[in-house]
Amino acid sequence: MDVNAAVAAVAAIAGACTGVIAMLAFRWSERDQARPTRSSLHTEAGLPPGVDTVLSVLRSSAVVLDESDSVVKASSAAYALGLVRGGKLAVDPMLHMARDTRRDGEIRQVELDLPRRGTGRGEALAVSARVAPLGSRLVLLLVEDLTEARRIEAVRRDFVANVSHELKTPTGALSLLSEAVMDASDDPEAVTRFAGRMQIEATRLTNLVQELIDLSRVQNDDPLEDAEPVRVEELVAEAIDRSRHAASTKQITMAAGGAADLRVWGNRGQLAAALGNLVENAVNYSPARTRVGIAARRVAAPGGDLIEIAVTDQGIGISEKDRERVFERFYRVDPARSRATGGTGLGLAIVKHVAASHGGEVTMWSSEGQGSTFTLRLPEAGAGRDRTPTGPDEDAQRRFHHDVNDLDQSTEIPAPEVLP
């Protein structure tokens, strides 16, 4: 009898333990289901009807906090920006704003710079945060990423400043020269000299305005709307003809090769302007009695063959610190020489935009003391254009530089005699 009682007692204890364990498991399951996830947090019953749907279509990052500062709901963009971590708002200034708004019900807004998550770059993430009460106990935080807008604004501000500076130089020179002409009205020789300088400054001003127009056009227009197969041989001939006079003045020989039977797809006018800028730069930055080479070739690439048009000079080369900036607007490797040659610093920026809008790219190889090679890489006519171009490696660019410099003498296009 005592044995039966003991067995019954053990069974009762076991049943009680099982019940406790089941109840704990049920509570733990409820807690685990209520825990926030990265994809979407649960919507508690206290969240006003329709708010969940509205937050899901907002472009801003959205976070809803309860009275204990726990995250009730957060969009995936909020996680991507690093605003929410472990179910909590991870940005202290935003958390303080939320608490103040919960206390007094006032809407608050502030702009902050946040460190980027998962990157070693020092640049910050610019955001605008706005906090508002949502019902009696919840607080809504909306965060807008302003980084790209800030960058565009900085580019626009720098562009306006640079344009103002560049326009001020020739216009100021014209004003001073016109006063000098008036003061030297009784000296024909001085008038002639000052008038010549006025022509130079007027030409520089005209070139600057024209290149600004060209840059605006290539940025805003879609060149492929009027695209056609363009013969590379014709582009090369036009670019050489554009720089013949400047080359002849410095006794520079221009050589071309490899362009026969090659065609690229795009806007003829923009392509001619881009290649013409590369050849003109090569002539302007080359020492006297040297050679500028222009060569084209077909290279295989994923998605379709590419046409590479390389322009090589035998100048002093470009230093390593300048190579990453040569395609920036108004940037000049040698400002003194650019002033002497009438350079505006926009030529390579135009080339870069033309190449990108045609589904290609422009690359540069340079070595101090050996010269430079700028290579325009464009889709061949008939080849696929919906791809991301991959530039040649350093060794390939160096070999191409030497190949262009070693063009056979029979392909040379000599510059005309120096004009008297």
XYZ file of C-alpha atoms in Angstrom:
420
model
C 0.000 0.000 0.000
C 2.868 2.288 0.928
C 4.520 1.431 -2.397
C 1.403 2.379 -4.358
C 1.186 5.684 -2.527
C 4.799 6.457 -3.316
C 4.279 5.686 -7.002
C 1.228 7.919 -7.077
C 3.135 10.757 -5.421
C 5.974 10.471 -7.929
C 3.501 10.503 -10.813
C 1.810 13.605 -9.423
C 5.118 15.401 -9.078
C 6.111 14.428 -12.650
C 2.792 15.693 -13.999
C 3.183 18.974 -12.171
C 6.707 19.438 -13.590
C 5.456 18.663 -17.078
C 2.720 21.259 -16.727
C 5.195 23.900 -15.544
C 7.590 23.147 -18.388
C 4.756 23.321 -20.947
C 3.591 26.658 -19.567
C 7.166 28.079 -19.689
C 7.603 26.815 -23.255
C 4.323 28.464 -24.262
C 5.384 31.780 -22.683
C 8.818 31.570 -24.313
C 7.206 30.866 -27.701
C 4.975 33.940 -27.309
C 7.982 36.066 -26.362
C 10.026 34.753 -29.282
C 7.189 35.529 -31.722
C 6.954 39.051 -30.332
C 10.677 39.692 -30.765
C 11.485 42.170 -33.608
C 13.130 40.830 -36.768
C 15.195 42.515 -39.496
C 12.609 42.075 -42.206
C 9.631 43.486 -40.332
C 8.643 43.914 -36.708
C 5.319 42.752 -35.423
C 2.488 45.239 -35.308
C 1.143 45.421 -31.800
C -2.523 45.884 -31.134
C -1.765 49.394 -29.886
C -0.548 50.552 -33.311
C -3.297 52.733 -34.834
C -5.175 51.111 -37.749
C -3.655 51.799 -41.156
C -0.326 53.046 -39.804
C 1.445 49.824 -40.708
C 0.310 50.143 -44.342
C 1.290 53.806 -44.554
C 4.777 53.203 -43.116
C 5.385 50.361 -45.567
C 5.056 52.689 -48.587
C 7.088 55.604 -47.234
C 10.456 56.294 -48.836
C 11.819 57.484 -45.480
C 13.178 55.069 -42.896
C 10.473 54.611 -40.250
C 10.724 53.532 -36.601
C 7.889 53.336 -34.050
C 8.844 53.345 -30.345
C 6.681 52.520 -27.342
C 6.766 54.081 -23.857
C 9.762 51.918 -22.841
C 11.793 52.990 -25.931
C 11.429 49.533 -27.438
C 10.984 49.304 -31.204
C 7.412 48.368 -32.069
C 7.943 48.556 -35.820
C 10.863 49.461 -38.077
C 11.282 49.431 -41.833
C 14.065 47.487 -43.504
C 15.657 50.800 -44.536
C 16.015 51.686 -40.842
C 18.021 48.528 -40.312
C 20.103 49.239 -43.412
C 21.032 52.679 -42.070
C 21.966 51.177 -38.720
C 19.229 53.001 -36.799
C 17.887 49.866 -35.086
C 19.985 47.201 -33.403
C 18.749 44.455 -31.119
C 15.239 45.843 -31.000
C 16.441 49.251 -29.756
C 17.040 52.627 -31.398
C 20.830 52.833 -31.703
C 21.229 56.583 -32.308
C 21.312 58.473 -29.014
C 20.317 61.946 -30.334
C 17.239 60.437 -31.988
C 16.402 58.528 -28.804
C 16.566 61.739 -26.744
C 14.324 63.478 -29.282
C 11.802 60.639 -29.026
C 11.730 60.894 -25.228
C 11.224 64.671 -25.322
C 8.410 64.311 -27.858
C 6.743 61.614 -25.759
C 6.892 63.945 -22.762
C 5.523 67.158 -24.296
C 3.918 65.994 -27.570
C 5.874 68.475 -29.738
C 7.180 67.571 -33.207
C 10.974 67.844 -33.507
C 13.386 67.756 -36.439
C 17.170 67.696 -36.637
C 19.908 66.947 -39.205
C 22.687 64.589 -38.155
C 25.855 63.057 -39.572
C 26.036 59.327 -38.826
C 28.990 56.972 -39.388
C 28.508 54.480 -42.179
C 28.010 50.897 -41.082
C 30.392 48.215 -42.295
C 32.760 50.552 -44.172
C 36.180 51.821 -43.355
C 35.532 55.109 -45.097
C 35.546 58.233 -43.012
C 32.699 59.916 -44.845
C 29.518 60.333 -42.821
C 25.911 59.611 -43.666
C 23.852 62.817 -43.670
C 20.276 62.304 -42.460
C 17.280 64.386 -41.466
C 15.306 62.985 -38.516
C 11.738 64.016 -37.650
C 9.939 62.802 -34.508
C 6.177 63.062 -33.898
C 3.734 61.546 -31.369
C 1.653 58.620 -32.617
C -1.335 58.148 -30.372
C -1.062 58.393 -26.612
C 1.973 56.181 -25.990
C 3.820 55.666 -29.290
C 6.350 57.865 -31.043
C 7.058 57.872 -34.781
C 10.560 58.563 -36.119
C 11.057 59.289 -39.835
C 14.630 59.496 -41.163
C 15.527 60.790 -44.642
C 18.928 60.053 -46.190
C 20.358 63.367 -47.430
C 23.812 62.098 -48.418
C 23.270 62.097 -52.166
C 21.462 65.440 -52.083
C 24.354 66.929 -50.119
C 26.850 65.565 -52.618
C 24.923 66.956 -55.593
C 24.619 70.314 -53.884
C 28.371 70.386 -53.214
C 29.096 69.524 -56.859
C 26.702 72.250 -58.032
C 28.211 74.791 -55.642
C 31.759 73.972 -56.744
C 30.718 74.092 -60.370
C 29.175 77.547 -60.027
C 32.244 78.791 -58.151
C 34.600 77.388 -60.777
C 32.567 78.779 -63.670
C 32.468 82.198 -62.027
C 36.224 82.140 -61.541
C 36.944 80.956 -65.060
C 34.646 83.559 -66.622
C 36.038 86.317 -64.442
C 39.615 85.821 -65.664
C 39.139 86.495 -69.408
C 36.445 89.135 -68.876
C 38.687 90.970 -66.420
C 41.578 90.754 -68.869
C 39.410 92.138 -71.676
C 38.388 95.068 -69.475
C 41.989 95.932 -68.618
C 43.168 95.529 -72.207
C 40.397 97.770 -73.524
C 41.483 100.492 -71.079
C 45.079 100.030 -72.227
C 44.026 100.438 -75.859
C 42.227 103.653 -75.028
C 45.254 104.997 -73.148
C 47.591 104.044 -76.001
C 45.448 105.468 -78.804
C 48.374 107.566 -80.042
C 50.714 104.526 -80.148
C 49.764 102.256 -83.086
C 52.272 99.581 -82.090
C 50.847 99.332 -78.551
C 47.286 99.288 -79.879
C 48.175 96.387 -82.169
C 49.806 94.471 -79.308
C 46.888 95.011 -76.937
C 44.367 94.167 -79.654
C 46.170 90.850 -80.205
C 45.929 90.052 -76.507
C 42.233 90.940 -76.573
C 41.704 88.459 -79.386
C 43.419 85.734 -77.330
C 41.247 86.424 -74.272
C 38.105 86.647 -76.380
C 38.938 83.281 -77.953
C 39.508 81.770 -74.508
C 36.152 83.122 -73.331
C 34.400 81.775 -76.406
C 35.978 78.333 -75.935
C 34.961 78.257 -72.283
C 31.337 79.125 -73.033
C 31.223 76.570 -75.854
C 32.631 73.819 -73.631
C 30.136 74.655 -70.915
C 27.383 74.279 -73.496
C 28.896 70.985 -74.704
C 29.170 69.643 -71.152
C 25.556 70.574 -70.414
C 24.431 68.919 -73.634
C 26.223 65.613 -73.065
C 24.877 65.443 -69.504
C 21.255 66.114 -70.415
C 20.849 64.546 -73.843
C 20.480 60.869 -74.636
C 23.000 60.298 -77.446
C 21.515 56.931 -78.354
C 18.255 58.511 -79.508
C 20.022 59.596 -82.705
C 22.653 56.866 -82.677
C 24.128 55.392 -85.819
C 27.133 53.297 -86.828
C 30.115 55.652 -86.982
C 33.340 54.815 -88.777
C 36.314 55.097 -86.433
C 38.545 56.057 -89.341
C 36.437 59.158 -89.950
C 36.503 60.133 -86.268
C 40.291 59.833 -86.178
C 40.708 61.881 -89.357
C 38.424 64.608 -88.000
C 40.281 64.720 -84.681
C 43.642 65.003 -86.437
C 42.378 67.730 -88.731
C 41.110 69.682 -85.715
C 44.610 69.815 -84.178
C 46.713 70.139 -87.352
C 47.485 73.816 -86.931
C 48.504 73.487 -83.268
C 50.646 70.465 -84.110
C 52.346 72.206 -87.013
C 53.207 75.200 -84.851
C 55.083 72.897 -82.433
C 56.397 70.645 -85.243
C 54.569 67.661 -83.773
C 53.943 64.704 -86.050
C 50.630 62.881 -85.730
C 50.414 59.198 -86.639
C 47.287 57.056 -86.986
C 46.751 53.363 -87.501
C 44.442 50.399 -87.034
C 41.188 52.299 -87.551
C 40.149 50.744 -90.875
C 36.844 48.829 -91.000
C 35.980 49.569 -87.352
C 32.661 51.103 -86.374
C 31.197 52.246 -83.074
C 27.585 52.941 -82.191
C 26.564 56.392 -81.040
C 26.109 60.078 -81.745
C 28.668 61.140 -84.338
C 28.960 64.734 -83.117
C 29.583 63.798 -79.488
C 32.051 61.046 -80.357
C 33.988 63.380 -82.648
C 34.113 66.026 -79.905
C 35.354 63.505 -77.323
C 38.131 62.105 -79.503
C 39.003 65.607 -80.676
C 39.460 66.689 -77.041
C 41.835 63.794 -76.395
C 43.966 64.582 -79.457
C 43.944 68.302 -78.698
C 45.112 67.655 -75.133
C 47.880 65.367 -76.378
C 49.153 68.061 -78.748
C 48.883 70.864 -76.188
C 50.774 68.938 -73.521
C 53.452 67.466 -75.774
C 56.917 68.976 -76.165
C 57.920 70.370 -79.547
C 59.196 67.978 -82.231
C 57.590 64.896 -80.684
C 54.856 62.607 -81.943
C 51.206 61.987 -81.056
C 49.775 58.592 -81.951
C 46.150 57.595 -82.470
C 45.367 53.894 -82.833
C 42.222 51.758 -82.727
C 41.643 48.070 -82.206
C 38.885 45.573 -81.467
C 38.962 43.735 -78.122
C 36.737 40.938 -76.889
C 34.588 41.670 -73.841
C 31.627 40.038 -72.069
C 28.418 41.079 -73.794
C 30.039 42.073 -77.087
C 33.259 43.368 -78.622
C 34.615 46.776 -77.725
C 36.509 49.269 -79.843
C 39.473 50.901 -78.134
C 40.748 54.213 -79.506
C 44.001 55.214 -77.838
C 45.666 58.636 -77.995
C 49.294 58.610 -76.909
C 51.749 61.440 -76.370
C 55.445 61.617 -75.503
C 55.101 64.287 -72.849
C 56.350 64.376 -69.276
C 53.509 62.181 -68.020
C 51.077 62.727 -65.174
C 52.080 62.328 -61.542
C 50.332 59.704 -59.453
C 48.606 62.284 -57.226
C 46.967 63.896 -60.292
C 45.796 60.742 -62.072
C 42.591 60.296 -60.065
C 41.526 63.911 -60.658
C 42.244 64.517 -64.329
C 38.592 63.866 -65.276
C 37.226 66.396 -62.784
C 35.695 69.586 -64.134
C 38.124 72.512 -64.291
C 40.985 70.417 -62.899
C 44.314 71.141 -64.583
C 47.479 69.125 -64.097
C 49.568 72.155 -65.049
C 47.544 75.364 -64.596
C 50.327 77.528 -66.051
C 50.443 75.544 -69.287
C 46.647 75.439 -69.476
C 46.584 79.220 -69.350
C 49.196 79.395 -72.079
C 47.291 76.985 -74.334
C 43.831 78.321 -73.544
C 42.759 75.133 -71.766
C 39.541 75.300 -69.717
C 39.828 72.075 -67.717
C 36.527 70.790 -69.139
C 37.799 68.706 -72.052
C 38.364 65.443 -70.182
C 35.129 65.876 -68.199
C 33.269 66.016 -71.523
C 35.103 62.900 -72.725
C 34.121 61.035 -69.554
C 30.422 61.919 -69.907
C 30.343 61.047 -73.611
C 31.944 57.660 -72.968
C 29.565 56.853 -70.102
C 26.452 57.893 -72.034
C 27.515 55.621 -74.907
C 27.908 52.591 -72.633
C 31.702 52.831 -72.560
C 34.442 54.455 -70.538
C 37.675 56.383 -70.807
C 40.801 55.153 -69.057
C 44.246 56.609 -68.581
C 47.734 55.187 -68.326
C 50.656 57.469 -67.591
C 54.229 57.235 -66.447
C 56.342 60.247 -65.622
C 59.012 60.663 -68.267
C 57.298 58.281 -70.733
C 54.106 60.119 -71.631
C 50.421 59.306 -71.327
C 47.785 57.257 -73.111
C 44.065 58.000 -72.918
C 41.902 55.152 -74.191
C 38.287 55.607 -75.256
C 36.484 52.255 -75.012
C 33.137 52.058 -76.834
C 30.768 49.265 -77.885
C 31.260 48.145 -81.448
C 28.339 48.838 -83.770
C 26.027 45.837 -83.544
C 27.466 44.636 -80.219
C 25.505 44.518 -76.993
C 25.553 47.758 -75.000
C 23.726 46.791 -71.804
C 26.751 45.932 -69.699
C 29.182 47.405 -67.252
C 32.530 48.016 -68.995
C 35.641 46.588 -67.393
C 38.810 48.562 -67.947
C 42.072 47.014 -69.092
C 44.687 46.226 -66.477
C 47.847 48.292 -65.962
C 50.080 46.007 -68.060
C 47.655 45.998 -70.984
C 47.493 49.798 -70.995
C 51.286 50.099 -70.853
C 51.695 47.708 -73.785
C 49.095 49.594 -75.808
C 50.933 52.854 -75.053
C 54.150 51.478 -76.523
C 52.316 49.888 -79.479
C 50.827 53.247 -80.441
C 54.202 54.945 -80.096
C 55.692 52.307 -82.414
C 53.221 52.842 -85.257
C 54.767 52.003 -88.603
C 56.153 55.005 -90.462
C 53.876 54.296 -93.407
C 50.860 55.141 -91.280
C 52.139 58.541 -90.229
C 50.151 61.615 -91.126
C 52.763 64.376 -91.146
C 51.875 67.811 -89.894
C 51.921 70.530 -92.551
C 54.739 73.009 -92.877
C 54.969 75.653 -90.204
C 53.126 78.725 -91.371
C 55.246 81.865 -91.751
